[in-house]
XYZ file of C-alpha atoms in Angstrom:
601
model
C -1.059 22.932 14.034
C -2.689 21.091 16.952
C -0.839 17.846 16.272
C 2.471 19.675 16.807
C 1.528 21.223 20.162
C 3.773 19.820 22.915
C 4.824 17.045 20.541
C 5.932 13.870 22.369
C 9.038 11.873 21.499
C 7.307 9.430 19.126
C 4.992 10.653 16.356
C 3.279 8.139 14.055
C 1.654 9.215 10.776
C -0.747 6.713 9.280
C -3.694 6.582 6.887
C -4.947 5.186 3.626
C -2.368 5.151 0.842
C -2.137 8.326 -1.221
C -3.422 10.756 1.432
C -0.037 12.437 1.861
C 1.365 10.727 4.963
C 4.928 10.985 3.714
C 4.580 14.665 2.810
C 3.046 15.556 6.186
C 5.603 13.449 8.085
C 8.513 15.013 6.190
C 7.124 18.546 6.632
C 6.720 17.865 10.367
C 10.296 16.608 10.635
C 11.576 19.745 8.892
C 9.428 22.026 11.090
C 10.717 20.440 14.322
C 14.318 20.444 13.119
C 14.062 24.091 12.012
C 12.925 24.865 15.582
C 16.183 23.415 16.914
C 15.160 19.844 17.777
C 17.174 16.748 16.892
C 14.878 14.597 14.745
C 15.017 11.097 13.270
C 12.527 10.439 10.464
C 11.830 6.725 9.938
C 9.865 5.028 7.177
C 8.428 1.579 7.903
C 6.693 1.432 4.516
C 7.956 -1.304 2.156
C 7.314 1.209 -0.649
C 9.045 4.110 1.094
C 9.681 7.313 -0.854
C 11.142 9.543 1.871
C 14.407 9.736 -0.071
C 12.543 10.901 -3.171
C 10.860 13.722 -1.244
C 14.221 15.075 -0.001
C 16.058 14.258 -3.218
C 18.687 12.119 -1.453
C 19.476 8.420 -1.167
C 18.689 7.204 2.360
C 18.386 3.439 2.732
C 18.651 1.234 5.815
C 21.201 3.363 7.700
C 20.677 6.649 9.548
C 21.425 9.376 6.996
C 21.774 13.074 7.891
C 19.728 15.394 5.655
C 22.479 17.907 4.938
C 20.140 20.730 3.954
C 18.252 20.522 7.286
C 20.550 20.720 10.352
C 19.366 18.386 13.097
C 17.380 16.077 10.785
C 18.350 12.499 9.931
C 16.327 9.828 8.141
C 16.147 6.051 7.970
C 14.219 3.770 5.630
C 13.658 0.262 6.993
C 14.459 -1.758 3.878
C 12.620 -5.108 4.102
C 15.100 -6.926 1.844
C 18.148 -5.769 3.755
C 16.443 -6.441 7.098
C 15.629 -9.986 5.975
C 19.199 -10.581 4.814
C 20.591 -9.493 8.182
C 17.956 -11.430 10.123
C 18.550 -14.568 8.036
C 22.305 -14.364 8.547
C 21.897 -14.050 12.335
C 20.048 -17.369 12.297
C 21.893 -19.275 9.546
C 25.404 -17.925 10.114
C 26.161 -19.874 13.336
C 25.148 -23.225 11.766
C 26.421 -22.724 8.224
C 29.596 -24.743 8.800
C 28.054 -27.105 11.345
C 25.009 -28.588 9.614
C 24.959 -30.397 6.246
C 24.501 -28.161 3.212
C 21.024 -29.603 2.569
C 19.904 -28.701 6.092
C 21.247 -25.147 5.738
C 19.463 -24.793 2.381
C 16.225 -25.969 3.999
C 16.540 -23.353 6.782
C 17.240 -20.622 4.219
C 14.146 -21.659 2.257
C 12.048 -21.367 5.417
C 13.427 -17.845 5.789
C 12.529 -16.675 2.263
C 8.848 -15.808 2.627
C 6.765 -12.792 3.530
C 6.466 -13.853 7.178
C 10.221 -13.515 7.623
C 10.119 -10.091 5.964
C 7.545 -8.863 8.443
C 9.381 -10.219 11.473
C 12.737 -8.830 10.341
C 11.324 -5.347 9.683
C 9.456 -5.433 12.969
C 12.610 -6.222 14.942
C 14.187 -3.014 13.626
C 10.995 -1.107 14.438
C 10.995 -2.284 18.074
C 14.620 -1.259 18.508
C 13.626 2.328 17.778
C 10.861 2.177 20.384
C 12.778 0.425 23.152
C 16.538 0.912 22.796
C 17.184 4.156 24.675
C 20.920 4.053 23.979
C 20.290 3.698 20.244
C 17.967 6.688 20.064
C 19.203 8.904 22.910
C 20.531 11.530 20.496
C 17.051 12.401 19.177
C 14.397 14.643 20.698
C 11.766 13.285 18.331
C 11.409 10.097 16.279
C 8.841 10.417 13.499
C 7.441 7.319 11.817
C 6.124 7.561 8.260
C 4.245 4.283 8.373
C 2.954 2.028 5.626
C -0.632 2.234 4.275
C -3.315 1.447 6.795
C -3.629 -2.329 6.463
C 0.103 -2.872 6.869
C 0.313 -0.305 9.668
C -2.375 -2.005 11.726
C -0.588 -5.320 11.187
C 2.716 -3.795 12.247
C 1.379 -2.066 15.350
C -0.532 -5.153 16.423
C 2.513 -7.380 16.136
C 3.932 -6.527 19.571
C 0.745 -7.824 21.171
C 0.405 -10.706 18.706
C 3.909 -12.008 19.267
C 3.696 -11.466 23.033
C 0.425 -13.398 23.200
C 1.831 -16.127 20.973
C 4.931 -16.519 23.119
C 2.997 -16.343 26.383
C 0.503 -19.011 25.306
C 2.877 -21.213 23.307
C 3.787 -24.621 24.648
C 5.092 -26.331 21.508
C 7.296 -25.581 18.538
C 5.799 -23.034 16.107
C 5.029 -24.236 12.601
C 7.124 -21.434 11.074
C 10.225 -22.657 12.891
C 12.737 -20.772 10.775
C 11.190 -17.283 10.842
C 10.294 -17.534 14.533
C 13.699 -18.716 15.693
C 14.929 -16.697 18.650
C 11.693 -14.830 19.293
C 11.571 -16.083 22.891
C 14.454 -13.809 23.845
C 12.518 -10.857 22.351
C 9.614 -11.273 24.810
C 10.662 -8.386 27.086
C 11.396 -6.075 24.131
C 7.970 -6.696 22.591
C 6.239 -6.080 25.921
C 8.117 -2.781 26.257
C 7.125 -1.829 22.705
C 3.463 -2.349 23.590
C 3.883 -0.070 26.614
C 5.577 2.645 24.536
C 2.832 2.605 21.911
C 0.110 2.985 24.548
C 1.815 5.750 26.583
C 0.417 9.201 25.576
C 3.399 10.911 27.209
C 5.675 9.160 24.725
C 3.537 8.435 21.635
C 1.075 10.399 19.475
C -0.744 8.879 16.500
C -1.635 11.240 13.651
C -4.364 9.949 11.337
C -3.905 11.500 7.897
C -6.866 11.597 5.515
C -8.205 13.489 2.535
C -11.566 15.229 2.487
C -12.983 12.141 0.806
C -15.516 9.695 2.131
C -13.340 6.594 1.601
C -10.218 7.943 3.332
C -12.216 9.359 6.243
C -13.949 6.011 6.697
C -10.535 4.344 6.676
C -9.299 6.836 9.282
C -12.337 6.028 11.416
C -11.619 2.278 11.239
C -7.967 2.882 12.059
C -8.937 5.098 15.003
C -11.170 2.383 16.443
C -8.777 -0.511 15.873
C -5.684 1.244 17.228
C -7.569 2.639 20.201
C -8.468 -0.971 20.901
C -4.781 -1.872 21.300
C -4.163 1.073 23.626
C -3.130 3.846 21.184
C -5.670 6.462 22.271
C -3.584 9.624 21.949
C -4.806 10.370 18.426
C -5.035 13.458 16.221
C -6.612 13.918 12.790
C -5.048 15.781 9.863
C -7.209 16.324 6.778
C -4.723 16.988 3.994
C -5.046 18.438 0.495
C -8.266 20.448 0.876
C -9.035 22.619 -2.154
C -8.757 26.250 -0.933
C -11.895 28.372 -1.036
C -10.208 31.007 -3.196
C -9.242 28.377 -5.806
C -12.829 27.682 -6.875
C -13.922 30.815 -8.745
C -16.338 30.121 -11.614
C -14.823 26.753 -12.524
C -17.516 24.052 -12.354
C -14.993 21.233 -11.826
C -13.339 23.069 -8.921
C -16.761 23.881 -7.464
C -17.846 20.239 -7.589
C -14.616 19.115 -5.880
C -15.049 21.803 -3.218
C -18.676 20.791 -2.557
C -17.757 17.103 -2.419
C -15.036 17.801 0.145
C -17.331 19.880 2.353
C -19.960 17.129 2.294
C -17.381 14.458 3.198
C -16.156 16.516 6.166
C -19.707 17.158 7.347
C -20.510 13.420 7.170
C -17.433 12.414 9.151
C -18.080 10.060 12.094
C -18.668 11.545 15.524
C -15.557 9.706 16.752
C -13.375 11.544 14.213
C -15.082 14.867 14.870
C -14.151 14.480 18.548
C -10.416 14.238 17.749
C -8.149 17.320 17.733
C -8.130 18.184 14.014
C -5.962 20.161 11.595
C -6.813 20.978 7.991
C -4.088 21.472 5.377
C -4.816 23.211 2.072
C -3.895 21.630 -1.249
C -0.845 23.290 -2.773
C -0.402 24.094 -6.450
C 3.043 22.457 -6.571
C 4.207 18.904 -5.894
C 5.569 18.114 -2.423
C 9.170 17.467 -3.469
C 12.064 19.527 -2.109
C 12.527 21.698 0.975
C 10.712 24.761 -0.335
C 7.578 22.733 -0.974
C 7.828 20.905 2.368
C 8.218 24.124 4.355
C 5.142 25.557 2.613
C 2.893 22.572 3.353
C 2.074 23.463 6.958
C 1.702 27.172 6.157
C -1.499 28.911 5.040
C -1.781 30.383 1.557
C -0.462 29.449 -1.853
C 0.275 31.266 -5.082
C -0.357 29.220 -8.234
C 2.767 28.864 -10.354
C 1.033 27.873 -13.588
C -0.540 29.961 -16.327
C -4.149 29.935 -17.459
C -2.883 30.316 -21.049
C -0.834 27.091 -21.077
C -2.185 24.535 -23.545
C -2.877 21.303 -21.660
C -1.687 18.730 -24.208
C -2.471 15.177 -23.097
C -2.335 11.880 -25.020
C -5.460 10.606 -26.731
C -5.390 7.420 -24.659
C -8.827 6.310 -23.437
C -9.174 3.367 -21.076
C -11.571 1.795 -23.587
C -8.669 1.042 -25.950
C -7.005 -1.113 -23.284
C -10.312 -2.827 -22.485
C -10.844 -3.687 -26.174
C -7.408 -5.286 -26.391
C -7.917 -7.214 -23.141
C -11.339 -8.459 -24.264
C -9.869 -9.842 -27.494
C -7.978 -12.440 -25.422
C -11.215 -14.004 -24.168
C -9.837 -14.915 -20.726
C -6.872 -14.386 -18.392
C -5.652 -12.753 -15.187
C -5.707 -8.935 -15.072
C -3.764 -7.537 -12.096
C -3.894 -3.853 -11.197
C -0.963 -2.691 -9.094
C 0.399 0.574 -7.750
C 0.767 2.861 -4.763
C -2.200 3.057 -2.424
C -4.662 5.821 -3.163
C -4.099 6.003 -6.926
C -7.482 4.469 -7.745
C -6.704 0.789 -8.357
C -10.064 -0.304 -6.957
C -11.968 2.068 -9.244
C -9.946 1.098 -12.317
C -10.298 -2.630 -11.546
C -14.059 -2.251 -11.114
C -14.400 -0.201 -14.315
C -12.451 -2.761 -16.368
C -14.403 -5.666 -14.868
C -17.744 -3.994 -15.594
C -16.721 -3.234 -19.180
C -15.613 -6.834 -19.820
C -18.762 -8.266 -18.240
C -20.992 -5.987 -20.318
C -19.267 -7.371 -23.416
C -20.772 -10.733 -22.441
C -17.566 -12.173 -20.984
C -17.494 -14.038 -17.639
C -15.528 -12.005 -15.081
C -14.431 -12.570 -11.481
C -13.455 -9.299 -9.755
C -11.504 -9.847 -6.543
C -9.130 -8.041 -4.186
C -6.237 -8.933 -1.897
C -6.244 -5.460 -0.363
C -7.262 -5.431 3.331
C -8.433 -1.815 2.905
C -10.365 -2.221 -0.367
C -14.027 -1.289 -0.805
C -15.173 -3.060 -3.972
C -18.807 -3.362 -2.903
C -19.011 0.382 -2.168
C -17.435 1.201 -5.544
C -19.717 -1.060 -7.600
C -22.899 -0.208 -5.703
C -24.831 -2.642 -7.858
C -24.690 -5.872 -9.843
C -23.854 -6.715 -13.450
C -24.643 -9.882 -15.373
C -21.561 -12.082 -15.904
C -19.715 -10.390 -13.013
C -18.775 -12.206 -9.781
C -17.221 -10.179 -6.953
C -15.149 -11.490 -4.029
C -12.468 -10.510 -1.524
C -9.580 -12.616 -0.260
C -10.163 -12.096 3.468
C -7.151 -13.236 5.536
C -9.305 -14.108 8.564
C -11.598 -16.306 6.477
C -8.695 -17.942 4.650
C -6.888 -18.664 7.927
C -10.003 -20.378 9.256
C -10.404 -22.442 6.075
C -6.753 -23.439 6.143
C -6.857 -24.301 9.846
C -10.011 -26.393 9.426
C -8.450 -28.220 6.460
C -5.248 -29.041 8.344
C -7.148 -30.197 11.426
C -9.354 -32.460 9.281
C -6.405 -34.007 7.448
C -3.350 -34.072 9.698
C -5.333 -33.782 12.913
C -7.543 -36.777 12.119
C -4.710 -39.203 12.918
C -3.520 -37.535 16.148
C -4.528 -38.112 19.742
C -6.019 -35.342 21.879
C -2.637 -33.987 22.960
C -1.350 -34.086 19.388
C -4.400 -32.205 18.091
C -3.946 -29.578 20.796
C -0.313 -29.075 19.755
C -1.271 -28.888 16.068
C -3.953 -26.283 16.828
C -1.349 -24.318 18.755
C 1.049 -24.438 15.812
C -1.670 -23.047 13.555
C -2.056 -19.968 15.772
C 1.328 -18.770 14.573
C 1.056 -15.380 12.818
C 2.884 -16.995 9.880
C -0.173 -19.119 9.091
C -1.763 -16.147 7.327
C 0.933 -16.165 4.643
C 0.179 -19.775 3.738
C -3.592 -19.323 3.838
C -3.676 -16.193 1.668
C -1.265 -17.742 -0.818
C -3.549 -20.739 -1.269
C -6.493 -18.435 -1.967
C -4.371 -16.459 -4.442
C -3.437 -19.694 -6.248
C -7.112 -20.680 -6.524
C -7.945 -17.374 -8.165
C -5.108 -17.771 -10.668
C -6.467 -21.187 -11.694
C -9.875 -19.625 -12.470
C -8.251 -17.483 -15.159
C -8.008 -20.569 -17.396
C -11.686 -20.233 -18.294
C -12.668 -16.616 -17.552
C -11.330 -13.162 -16.847
C -10.085 -12.641 -13.307
C -9.565 -8.959 -12.498
C -7.528 -8.559 -9.304
C -7.407 -5.327 -7.349
C -4.208 -5.854 -5.398
C -3.084 -4.245 -2.175
C -0.726 -1.224 -2.077
C 2.676 -1.827 -3.551
C 4.558 -3.184 -0.528
C 1.891 -5.748 0.327
C 1.668 -6.816 -3.318
C 5.384 -7.474 -3.497
C 5.201 -9.554 -0.322
C 2.381 -11.571 -1.895
C 4.405 -12.142 -5.055
C 7.409 -13.068 -2.921
C 5.348 -15.836 -1.345
C 4.434 -16.971 -4.858
C 8.110 -16.934 -5.808
C 9.084 -18.967 -2.728
C 6.549 -21.617 -3.723
C 7.866 -21.536 -7.293
C 11.430 -22.158 -6.131
C 10.383 -24.949 -3.772
C 8.391 -26.789 -6.470
C 11.279 -26.598 -8.922
C 13.722 -27.786 -6.246
C 11.579 -30.778 -5.317
C 10.858 -32.022 -8.850
C 14.509 -31.613 -9.847
C 13.644 -31.251 -13.509
C 12.078 -34.735 -13.719
C 8.582 -33.561 -14.626
C 6.803 -30.527 -16.046
C 4.734 -28.378 -13.701
C 3.230 -24.925 -14.135
C 3.518 -22.912 -10.939
C 1.555 -19.727 -10.138
C 4.664 -17.599 -10.684
C 5.118 -19.083 -14.156
C 1.553 -18.010 -14.976
C 2.287 -14.490 -13.730
C 5.358 -14.381 -15.971
C 3.396 -15.459 -19.085
C 1.882 -12.402 -20.839
C -0.560 -14.691 -22.646
C -2.073 -15.608 -19.263
C -1.466 -12.492 -17.138
C -1.639 -8.767 -17.874
C -0.289 -6.423 -15.181
C -1.593 -2.849 -15.313
C 0.243 -0.221 -13.239
C -2.040 2.533 -11.937
C -0.514 5.880 -10.978
C -1.181 9.608 -10.743
C 0.479 12.340 -12.798
C 2.659 13.366 -9.864
C 6.381 12.933 -9.253
C 6.313 10.480 -6.365
C 3.577 8.122 -7.640
C 5.265 7.940 -11.059
C 8.664 7.180 -9.509
C 7.131 4.506 -7.288
C 5.323 2.920 -10.225
C 8.587 2.920 -12.199
C 10.377 1.229 -9.279
C 7.581 -1.333 -9.045
C 7.964 -2.009 -12.761
C 11.660 -2.718 -12.274
C 10.928 -5.004 -9.287
C 8.410 -6.931 -11.369
C 10.807 -7.230 -14.286
C 13.461 -8.688 -11.982
C 10.880 -11.323 -11.091
C 10.313 -12.024 -14.788
C 6.995 -10.121 -14.931
C 6.672 -7.338 -17.530
C 3.837 -4.838 -16.947
C 1.468 -4.769 -19.914
C 0.160 -1.197 -19.573
C 0.046 1.928 -17.401
C -3.041 3.900 -16.350
C -2.660 7.540 -15.271
C -5.744 8.202 -13.169
C -7.427 11.414 -11.980
C -5.563 13.643 -14.435
C -6.438 17.303 -13.967
C -4.774 18.135 -17.293
C -7.032 15.677 -19.136
C -10.085 17.394 -17.577
C -8.877 20.829 -18.823
C -10.132 23.043 -15.963
C -10.564 26.842 -16.052
C -9.491 27.508 -12.450
C -5.972 29.089 -12.378
C -5.181 26.986 -9.305
C -6.204 23.712 -10.974
C -4.464 24.721 -14.202
C -1.272 25.257 -12.201
C -1.650 21.712 -10.844
C -2.418 20.509 -14.379
C 0.678 22.172 -15.819
C 2.815 20.276 -13.304
C 1.257 17.036 -14.565
C 2.321 17.376 -18.183
C 5.985 16.478 -17.663
C 4.991 13.378 -15.684
C 2.485 12.206 -18.323
C 5.011 12.697 -21.121
C 7.695 10.862 -19.132
C 5.450 7.851 -18.556
C 4.570 7.735 -22.238
C 8.165 8.127 -23.435
C 10.118 6.071 -20.869
C 7.956 3.543 -19.111
C 4.693 2.480 -20.723
C 4.263 0.143 -23.686
C 0.549 0.987 -23.548
C -1.047 3.956 -21.788
C -4.483 5.141 -20.706
C -5.164 8.585 -19.210
C -8.343 8.958 -17.150
C -9.437 12.539 -16.301
C -10.313 13.830 -12.864
C -14.087 13.567 -12.532
C -16.470 16.086 -11.067
C -18.272 13.253 -9.238
C -16.728 10.170 -7.670
C -17.079 7.188 -10.059
C -19.311 5.096 -7.804
C -21.967 2.800 -9.246
C -22.272 0.812 -12.454
C -23.228 3.716 -14.799
C -20.254 5.828 -13.663
C -17.823 2.903 -13.915
C -19.146 2.084 -17.384
C -18.586 5.702 -18.408
C -14.991 5.627 -17.116
C -14.156 2.415 -18.981
C -15.796 3.440 -22.242
C -14.658 7.075 -22.165
C -18.254 8.346 -22.185
C -17.701 10.930 -19.451
C -20.376 13.499 -20.251
C -22.036 14.297 -16.949
C -19.156 12.813 -14.971
C -16.203 14.969 -16.065
C -16.403 18.514 -17.294
C -14.280 19.631 -20.253
C -13.912 23.399 -20.546
C -15.025 25.080 -23.743
C -12.497 27.895 -23.384
C -9.514 25.635 -22.646
C -10.318 22.513 -24.662
C -7.592 19.905 -24.125
C -5.411 19.270 -27.158
C -4.564 15.678 -27.936
C -1.621 13.733 -29.190
C -1.957 10.176 -30.454
C 0.646 7.944 -28.775
């Protein structure tokens, strides 16, 4: 593997959600440790599943992986990081200031901005504190999905620029407290990220047009901040010998070859490794050690009956349409197909004559590419942080700035350059979209799980502040209250029939329930079992899916839809209509010799 040749101390794995970053990062950590190196594997993803891959509980402390001598792991837990960060700031004044003042500071420290800063402080320690990390030959970062990763890696420069240019007090006073003393650490972090002798960035993608385009954007953006020592890993390629006479396997194989041929010249110029798809799930040491090795023997049987629920997406769409209006939020791990499912549901509702607004909060979403056309009754938009920041800044300057002198306006403009401004701006846009759901359907394609939870946390902070201020003297409906009302909001969890995505969706469901939000339905997307292939390799993959599908149906989902893997990507209005209505002839092949059995839920 080229990306492992003369590996430097720091290895970053990044890419669009669902491409296998965690699997490749974990397999790399095991390979280096097996070769005698001392390795620390770190996850900076708010939706980390490193512990699930190794079958151990890790958390926010360095944990030795007992089955792999020399390997330890750490998951940067945003909640725990925030708690420790908050206590460092509030602790010294808790018994000095009045209780109301302490409560106000704690409220300032309850939003998504604080979460990002707190997690980032732990991240920079690993890059800059030689004493802390001296025991390790390699530190491997399994980073969050692309949008969050770019945000995280840009923060050293963003905070350094903010501190260098700042002359007044930042508007996010609580979260930014004490950042001045971090100036030297952030500058050193920037230097470490840009030093090819110390840092290598591994872009992980699938042989799919969307993930390769995302890798290309990431390559350009991170090269722009000095991270030019980059490698490309294309993961999960269907092996040539797995195709045989199976039409579905052949179409996947052809689609992958075309995507690789159409890759940008910039990506083609990078040192590149290709990793074959394996027939088993990447959980456990045996699977991890096999990932970076050539060859695979299918473990399934061509004679196994692929029994899947009779659960078309159209049944969910019919039930949603009966409500006439409301907010439909699709959530889940990156790469599970939320954008496609959101677009398919929106198209189906619009073609029933219902007004629909399809929007996304995902910085890496591609709604326009997925729709590839227009539908009557359907409006499409994206909550763009840069645009929302500009709108918010202009609004504040027009209102508050109108009554200030020139020096005051300059200080206000400086305050608004705080990185925390984005949280406020995006939240306002999110609230506007929620209000639209009073009169129409709003279908929201949210960002990958971690980003979504941060967005909902901002909503919850606003909810708590409103309730605190009104003190029970008047009735008000906050955005969080609307999210908690199933008559107004339906949350659909999208997942794949694989161990890790199902576990992550189940954890997300529990997180939402703790916030008073009960998911309305689950969608299992891209099911090989539901497509009933002939290829022994694909049938082995399909056999592994059955336990996951049955578990979702039995343990987690009140309502369930299973969408088969398609022979062609569902791009364009006709394909999306076919997905939503279950009319998949021409888009998904069902074998005549291995017709899928069905079970009514």
